[in-house]
PDB file of C-alpha atoms in Angstrom:
ATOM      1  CA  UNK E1308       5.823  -1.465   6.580  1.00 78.00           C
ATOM      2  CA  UNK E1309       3.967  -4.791   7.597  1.00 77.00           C
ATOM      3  CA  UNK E1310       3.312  -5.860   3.727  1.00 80.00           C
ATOM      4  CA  UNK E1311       7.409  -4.668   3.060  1.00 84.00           C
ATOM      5  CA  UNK E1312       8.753  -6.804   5.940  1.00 80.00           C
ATOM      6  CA  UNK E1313       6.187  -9.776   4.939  1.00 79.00           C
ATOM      7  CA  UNK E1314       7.595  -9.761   1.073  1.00 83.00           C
ATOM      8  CA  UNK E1315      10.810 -10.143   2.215  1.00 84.00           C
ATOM      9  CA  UNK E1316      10.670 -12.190   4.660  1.00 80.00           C
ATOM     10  CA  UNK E1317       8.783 -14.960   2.217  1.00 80.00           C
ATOM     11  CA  UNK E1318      11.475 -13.846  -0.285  1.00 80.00           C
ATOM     12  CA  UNK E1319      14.002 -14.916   2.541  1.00 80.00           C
ATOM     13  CA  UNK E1320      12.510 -18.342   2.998  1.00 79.00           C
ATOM     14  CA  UNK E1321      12.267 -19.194   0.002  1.00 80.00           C
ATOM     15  CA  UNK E1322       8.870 -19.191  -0.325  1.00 80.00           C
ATOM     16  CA  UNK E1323       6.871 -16.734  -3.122  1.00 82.00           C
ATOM     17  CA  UNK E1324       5.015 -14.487  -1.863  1.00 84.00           C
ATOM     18  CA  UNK E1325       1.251 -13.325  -3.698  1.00 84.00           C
ATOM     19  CA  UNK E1326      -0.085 -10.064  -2.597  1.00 85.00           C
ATOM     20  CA  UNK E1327      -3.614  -9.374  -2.601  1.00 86.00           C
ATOM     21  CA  UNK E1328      -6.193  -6.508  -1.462  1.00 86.00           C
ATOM     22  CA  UNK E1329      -7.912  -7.666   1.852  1.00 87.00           C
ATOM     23  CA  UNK E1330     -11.558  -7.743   1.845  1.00 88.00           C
ATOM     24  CA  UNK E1331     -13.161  -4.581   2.881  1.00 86.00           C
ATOM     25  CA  UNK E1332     -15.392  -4.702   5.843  1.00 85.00           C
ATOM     26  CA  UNK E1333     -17.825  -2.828   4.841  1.00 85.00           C
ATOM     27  CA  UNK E1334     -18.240  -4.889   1.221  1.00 87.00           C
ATOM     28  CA  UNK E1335     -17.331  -8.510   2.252  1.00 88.00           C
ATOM     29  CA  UNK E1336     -19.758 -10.039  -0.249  1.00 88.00           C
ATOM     30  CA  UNK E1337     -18.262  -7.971  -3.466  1.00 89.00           C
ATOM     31  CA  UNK E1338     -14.275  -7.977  -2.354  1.00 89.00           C
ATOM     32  CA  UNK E1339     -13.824 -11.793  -0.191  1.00 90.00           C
ATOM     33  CA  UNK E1340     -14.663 -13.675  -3.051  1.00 90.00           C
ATOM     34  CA  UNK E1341     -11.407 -11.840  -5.442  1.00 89.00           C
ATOM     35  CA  UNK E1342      -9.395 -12.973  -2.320  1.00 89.00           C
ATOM     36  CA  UNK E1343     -10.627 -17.033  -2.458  1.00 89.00           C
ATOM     37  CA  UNK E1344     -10.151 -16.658  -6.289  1.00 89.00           C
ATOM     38  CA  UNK E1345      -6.317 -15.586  -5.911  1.00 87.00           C
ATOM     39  CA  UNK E1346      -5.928 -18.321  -3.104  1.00 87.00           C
ATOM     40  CA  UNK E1347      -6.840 -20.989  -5.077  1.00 87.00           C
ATOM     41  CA  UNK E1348      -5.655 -19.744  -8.532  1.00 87.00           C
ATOM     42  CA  UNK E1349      -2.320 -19.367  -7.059  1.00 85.00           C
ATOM     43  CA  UNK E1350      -2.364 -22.755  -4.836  1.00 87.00           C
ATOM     44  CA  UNK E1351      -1.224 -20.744  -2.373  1.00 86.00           C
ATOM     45  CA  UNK E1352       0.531 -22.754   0.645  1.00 86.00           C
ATOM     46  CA  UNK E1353      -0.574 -20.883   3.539  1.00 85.00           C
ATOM     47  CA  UNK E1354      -2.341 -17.222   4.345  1.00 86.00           C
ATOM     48  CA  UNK E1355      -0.555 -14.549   6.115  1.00 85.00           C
ATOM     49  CA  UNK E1356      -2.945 -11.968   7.563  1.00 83.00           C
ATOM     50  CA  UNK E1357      -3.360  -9.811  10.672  1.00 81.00           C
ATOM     51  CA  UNK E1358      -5.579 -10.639  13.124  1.00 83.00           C
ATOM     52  CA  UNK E1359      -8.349  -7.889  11.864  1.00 85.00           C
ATOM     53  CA  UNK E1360      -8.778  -9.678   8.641  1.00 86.00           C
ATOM     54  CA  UNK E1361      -8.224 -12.905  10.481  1.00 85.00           C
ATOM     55  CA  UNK E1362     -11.202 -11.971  12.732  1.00 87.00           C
ATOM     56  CA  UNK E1363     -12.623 -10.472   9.694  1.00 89.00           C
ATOM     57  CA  UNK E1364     -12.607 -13.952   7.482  1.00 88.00           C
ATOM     58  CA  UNK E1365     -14.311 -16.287  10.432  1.00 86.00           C
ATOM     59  CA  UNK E1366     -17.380 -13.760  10.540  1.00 88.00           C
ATOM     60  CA  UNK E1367     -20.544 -14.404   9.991  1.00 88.00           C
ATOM     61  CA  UNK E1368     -21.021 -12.313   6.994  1.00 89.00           C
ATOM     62  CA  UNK E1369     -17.793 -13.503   5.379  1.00 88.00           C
ATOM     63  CA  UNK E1370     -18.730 -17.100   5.996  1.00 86.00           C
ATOM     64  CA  UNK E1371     -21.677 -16.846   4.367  1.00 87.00           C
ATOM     65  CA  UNK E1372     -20.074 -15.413   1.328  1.00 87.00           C
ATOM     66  CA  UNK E1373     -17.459 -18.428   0.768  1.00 86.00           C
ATOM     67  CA  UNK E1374     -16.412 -21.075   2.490  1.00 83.00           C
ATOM     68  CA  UNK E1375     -12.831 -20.463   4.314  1.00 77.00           C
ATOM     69  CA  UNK E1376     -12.417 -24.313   5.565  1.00 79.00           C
ATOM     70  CA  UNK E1377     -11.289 -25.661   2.234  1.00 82.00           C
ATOM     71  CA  UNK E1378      -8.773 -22.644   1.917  1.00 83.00           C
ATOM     72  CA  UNK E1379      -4.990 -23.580   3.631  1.00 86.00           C
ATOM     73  CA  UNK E1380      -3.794 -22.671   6.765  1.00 85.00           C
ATOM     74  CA  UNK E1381      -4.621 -19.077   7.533  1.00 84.00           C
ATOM     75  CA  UNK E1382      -1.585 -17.712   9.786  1.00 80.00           C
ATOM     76  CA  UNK E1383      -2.205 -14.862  12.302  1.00 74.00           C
ATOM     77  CA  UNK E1384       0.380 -13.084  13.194  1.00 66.00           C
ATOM     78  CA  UNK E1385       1.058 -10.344  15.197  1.00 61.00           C
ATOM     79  CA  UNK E1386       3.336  -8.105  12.433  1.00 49.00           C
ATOM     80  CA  UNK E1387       2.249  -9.284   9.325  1.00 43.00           C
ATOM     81  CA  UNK E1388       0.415  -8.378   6.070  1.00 44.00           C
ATOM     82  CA  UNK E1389      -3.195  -8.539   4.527  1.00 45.00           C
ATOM     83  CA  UNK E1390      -3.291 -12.049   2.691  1.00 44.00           C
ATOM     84  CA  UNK E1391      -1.267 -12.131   0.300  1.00 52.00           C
ATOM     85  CA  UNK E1392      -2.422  -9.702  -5.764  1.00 41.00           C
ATOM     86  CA  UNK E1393      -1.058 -12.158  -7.673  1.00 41.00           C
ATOM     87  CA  UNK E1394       1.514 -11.760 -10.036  1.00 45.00           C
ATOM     88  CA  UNK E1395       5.124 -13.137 -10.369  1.00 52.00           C
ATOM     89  CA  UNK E1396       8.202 -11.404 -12.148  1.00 58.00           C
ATOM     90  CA  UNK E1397      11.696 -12.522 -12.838  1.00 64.00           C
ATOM     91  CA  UNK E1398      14.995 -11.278 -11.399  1.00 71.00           C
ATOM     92  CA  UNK E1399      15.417  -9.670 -14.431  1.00 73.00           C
ATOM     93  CA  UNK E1400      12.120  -8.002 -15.147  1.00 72.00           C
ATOM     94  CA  UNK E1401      12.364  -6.548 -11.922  1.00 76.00           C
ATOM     95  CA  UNK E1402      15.767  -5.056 -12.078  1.00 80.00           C
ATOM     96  CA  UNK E1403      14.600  -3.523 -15.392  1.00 81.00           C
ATOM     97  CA  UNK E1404      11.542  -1.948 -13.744  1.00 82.00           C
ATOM     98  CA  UNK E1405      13.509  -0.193 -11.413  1.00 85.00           C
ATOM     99  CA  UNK E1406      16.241   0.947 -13.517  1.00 87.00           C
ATOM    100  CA  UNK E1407      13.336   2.523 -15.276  1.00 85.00           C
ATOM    101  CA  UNK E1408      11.827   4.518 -12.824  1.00 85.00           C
ATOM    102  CA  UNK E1409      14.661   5.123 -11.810  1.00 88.00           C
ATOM    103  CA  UNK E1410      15.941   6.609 -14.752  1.00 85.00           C
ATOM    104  CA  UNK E1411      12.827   8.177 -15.585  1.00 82.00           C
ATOM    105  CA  UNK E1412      11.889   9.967 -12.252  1.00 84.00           C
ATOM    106  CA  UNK E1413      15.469  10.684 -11.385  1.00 87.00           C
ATOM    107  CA  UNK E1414      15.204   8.870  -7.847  1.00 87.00           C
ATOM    108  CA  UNK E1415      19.107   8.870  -5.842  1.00 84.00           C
ATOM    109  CA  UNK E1416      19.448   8.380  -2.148  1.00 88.00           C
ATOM    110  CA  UNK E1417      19.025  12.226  -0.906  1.00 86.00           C
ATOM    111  CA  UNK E1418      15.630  12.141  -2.905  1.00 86.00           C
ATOM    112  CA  UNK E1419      12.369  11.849  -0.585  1.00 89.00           C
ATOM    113  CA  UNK E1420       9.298  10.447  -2.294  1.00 91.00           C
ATOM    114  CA  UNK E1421       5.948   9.928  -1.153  1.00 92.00           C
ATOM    115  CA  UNK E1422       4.234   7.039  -2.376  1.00 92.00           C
ATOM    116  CA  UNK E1423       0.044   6.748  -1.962  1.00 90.00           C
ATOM    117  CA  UNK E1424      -0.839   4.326  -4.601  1.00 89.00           C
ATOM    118  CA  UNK E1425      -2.366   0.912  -3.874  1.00 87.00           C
ATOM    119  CA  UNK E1426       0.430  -1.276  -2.539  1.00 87.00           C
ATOM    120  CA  UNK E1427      -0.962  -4.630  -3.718  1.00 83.00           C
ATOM    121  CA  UNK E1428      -0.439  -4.730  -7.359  1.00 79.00           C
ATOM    122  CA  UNK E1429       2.010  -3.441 -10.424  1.00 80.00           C
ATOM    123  CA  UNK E1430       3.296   0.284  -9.847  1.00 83.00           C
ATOM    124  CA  UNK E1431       2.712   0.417  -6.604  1.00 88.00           C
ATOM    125  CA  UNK E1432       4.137  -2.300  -5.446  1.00 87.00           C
ATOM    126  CA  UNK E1433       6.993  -2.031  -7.069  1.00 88.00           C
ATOM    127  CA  UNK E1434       6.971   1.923  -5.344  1.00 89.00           C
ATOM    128  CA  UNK E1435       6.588   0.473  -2.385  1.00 90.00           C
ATOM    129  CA  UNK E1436       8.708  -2.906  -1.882  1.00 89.00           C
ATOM    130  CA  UNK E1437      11.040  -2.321  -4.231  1.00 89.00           C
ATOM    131  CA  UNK E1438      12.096   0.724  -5.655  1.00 90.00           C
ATOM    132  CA  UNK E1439      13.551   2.347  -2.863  1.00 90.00           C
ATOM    133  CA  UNK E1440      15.620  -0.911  -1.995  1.00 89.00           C
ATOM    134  CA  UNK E1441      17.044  -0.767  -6.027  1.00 89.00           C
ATOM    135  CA  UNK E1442      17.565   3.681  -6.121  1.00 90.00           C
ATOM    136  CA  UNK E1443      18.532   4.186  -2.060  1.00 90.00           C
ATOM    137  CA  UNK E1444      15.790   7.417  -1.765  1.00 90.00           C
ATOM    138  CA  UNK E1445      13.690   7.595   1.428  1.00 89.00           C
ATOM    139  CA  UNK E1446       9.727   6.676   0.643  1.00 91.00           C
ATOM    140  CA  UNK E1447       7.285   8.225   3.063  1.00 91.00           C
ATOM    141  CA  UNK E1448       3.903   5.618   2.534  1.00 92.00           C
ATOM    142  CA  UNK E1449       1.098   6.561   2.338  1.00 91.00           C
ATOM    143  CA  UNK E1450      -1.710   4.196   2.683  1.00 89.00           C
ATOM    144  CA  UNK E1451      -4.320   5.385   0.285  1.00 86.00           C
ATOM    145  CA  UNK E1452      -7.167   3.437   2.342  1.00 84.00           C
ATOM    146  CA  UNK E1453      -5.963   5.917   5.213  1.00 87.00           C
ATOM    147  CA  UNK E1454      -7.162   9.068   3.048  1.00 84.00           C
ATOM    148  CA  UNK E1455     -11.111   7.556   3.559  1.00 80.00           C
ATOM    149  CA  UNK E1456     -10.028   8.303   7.442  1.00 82.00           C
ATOM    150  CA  UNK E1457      -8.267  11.542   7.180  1.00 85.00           C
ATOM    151  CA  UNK E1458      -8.458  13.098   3.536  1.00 82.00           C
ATOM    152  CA  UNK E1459      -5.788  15.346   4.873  1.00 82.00           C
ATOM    153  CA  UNK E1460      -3.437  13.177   5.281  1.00 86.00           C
ATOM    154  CA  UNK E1461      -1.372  12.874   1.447  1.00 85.00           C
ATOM    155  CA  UNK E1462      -1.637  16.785   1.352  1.00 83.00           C
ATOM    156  CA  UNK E1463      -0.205  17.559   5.119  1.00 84.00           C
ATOM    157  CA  UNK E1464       2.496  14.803   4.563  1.00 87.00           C
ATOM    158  CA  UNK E1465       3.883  16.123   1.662  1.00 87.00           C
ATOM    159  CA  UNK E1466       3.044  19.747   2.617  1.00 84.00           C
ATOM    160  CA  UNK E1467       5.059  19.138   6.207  1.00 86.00           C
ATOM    161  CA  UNK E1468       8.106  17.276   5.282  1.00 86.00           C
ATOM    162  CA  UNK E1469       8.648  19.099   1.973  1.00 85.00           C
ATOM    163  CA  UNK E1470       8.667  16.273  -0.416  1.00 87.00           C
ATOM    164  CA  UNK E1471       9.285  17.966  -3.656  1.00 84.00           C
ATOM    165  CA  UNK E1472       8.157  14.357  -5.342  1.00 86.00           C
ATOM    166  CA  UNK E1473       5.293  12.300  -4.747  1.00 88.00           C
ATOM    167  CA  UNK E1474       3.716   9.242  -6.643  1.00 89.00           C
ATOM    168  CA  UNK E1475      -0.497   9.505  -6.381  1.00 87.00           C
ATOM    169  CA  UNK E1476      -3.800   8.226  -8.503  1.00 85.00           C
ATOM    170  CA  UNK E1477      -6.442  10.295  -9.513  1.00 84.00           C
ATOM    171  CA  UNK E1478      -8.893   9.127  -7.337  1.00 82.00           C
ATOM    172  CA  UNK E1479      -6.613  10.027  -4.529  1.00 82.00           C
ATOM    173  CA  UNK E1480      -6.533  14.010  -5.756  1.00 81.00           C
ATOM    174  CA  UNK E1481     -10.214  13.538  -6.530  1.00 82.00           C
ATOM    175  CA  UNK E1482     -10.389  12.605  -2.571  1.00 80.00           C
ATOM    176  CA  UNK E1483      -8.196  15.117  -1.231  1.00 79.00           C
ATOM    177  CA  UNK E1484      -9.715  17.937  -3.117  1.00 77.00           C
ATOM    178  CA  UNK E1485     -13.570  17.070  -2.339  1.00 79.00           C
ATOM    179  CA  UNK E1486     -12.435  15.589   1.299  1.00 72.00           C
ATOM    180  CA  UNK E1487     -10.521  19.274   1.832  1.00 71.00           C
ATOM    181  CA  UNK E1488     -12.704  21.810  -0.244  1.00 71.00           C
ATOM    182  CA  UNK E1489     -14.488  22.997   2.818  1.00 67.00           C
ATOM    183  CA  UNK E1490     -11.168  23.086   4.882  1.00 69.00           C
ATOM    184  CA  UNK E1491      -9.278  25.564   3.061  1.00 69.00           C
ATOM    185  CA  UNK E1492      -8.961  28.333   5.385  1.00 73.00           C
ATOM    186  CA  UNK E1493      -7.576  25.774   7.922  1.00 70.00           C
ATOM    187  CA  UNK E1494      -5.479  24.656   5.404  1.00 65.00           C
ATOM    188  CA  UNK E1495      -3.848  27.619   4.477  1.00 73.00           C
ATOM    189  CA  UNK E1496      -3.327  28.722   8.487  1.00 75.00           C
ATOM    190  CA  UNK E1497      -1.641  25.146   8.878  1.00 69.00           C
ATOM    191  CA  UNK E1498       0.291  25.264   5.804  1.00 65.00           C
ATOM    192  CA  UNK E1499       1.616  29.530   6.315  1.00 72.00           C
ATOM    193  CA  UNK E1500       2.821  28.152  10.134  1.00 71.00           C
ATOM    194  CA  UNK E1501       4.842  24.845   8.244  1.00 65.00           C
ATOM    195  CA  UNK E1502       6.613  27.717   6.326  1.00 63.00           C
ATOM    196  CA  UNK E1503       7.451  30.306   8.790  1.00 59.00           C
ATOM    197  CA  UNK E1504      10.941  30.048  10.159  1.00 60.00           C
ATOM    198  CA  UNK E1505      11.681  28.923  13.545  1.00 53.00           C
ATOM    199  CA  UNK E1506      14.386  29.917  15.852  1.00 51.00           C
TER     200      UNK E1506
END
């Protein structure tokens, strides 16, 4: 919701905004030095990040991986986004994106979709930021970083609130199914009491 608000909010200002995957914690030295790349590539004005990543970018590790002070102002904010996956479209390129999923997934305002594709780049962000705004459905997100946490989590959403349509990767399956093959007695109680009537 933070990342949707952000986009439009820059969009708002006038400003452009440039997505980008945060570094991950737990792989600073592999994933920070994407993030400088896209921040100086895109001579980006300022950074817009919470205060995890915030935190995250004066650490110890991270500063020894690149060197933040040359980057611009880093912002942190309490409702905001990762920094912002770089990639610009026109008014029209983006209506025509829509109209095509649109078109091709048959999405109209009763529709509910869940969406657990990365939300920083192409398809996804489109799914998330945009779609939704273009068609009118509902979109139940889905963080897919979330599923490392709780592998239950795509499954029980869509399972629960009977989402007949749902946007997912592979990897995300692959997760579920390895993250859930020793839970499927559990599954199967949870799921049989989500489809008994109540009164």
């Amino acid at each position: 919701i933070d990342l949707i608000a952000a986009f439009y909010g820059c969009l708002y200002a006038g400003c452009v905004p440039i997505t980008v995957r945060p570094p991950h914690p737990q792989n600073i030295s592999t994933t920070l030095p994407t993030v400088k790349m896209i921040v100086e590539v895109s001579h980006s004005a300022c950074v817009m990040t919470t205060a995890v990543i915030c935190k995250l970018l004066r650490s110890k590790e991270a500063t020894a991986t690149v060197d933040i002070r040359n980057w611009p102002p880093v912002l942190d904010t309490v409702k905001s986004v990762s920094p912002f996956v770089s990639f610009q479209m026109s008014h029209n390129a983006v209506g025509a994106f829509c109209r095509s999923v649109k078109l091709q997934c048959e999405l109209y305002p009763s529709r509910e979709v869940a969406i657990c594709l990365d939300p920083y780049c192409g398809l996804g962000f489109v799914l998330w930021c945009l779609c939704s705004v273009y068609s009118g459905h509902q979109s139940i997100l889905i963080p897919p970083v979330e599923l490392e946490t709780n592998p239950a989590l795509w499954l029980l959403a869509v399972s629960q609130l009977r989402v007949r349509d749902t946007f997912c990767s592979y990897s995300v399956m692959e997760l579920c199914t390895k993250g859930l093959g020793l839970q499927t007695e559990a599954l199967k109680v949870s799921m049989m009491q989500n489809l008994l009537p109540t009164r």
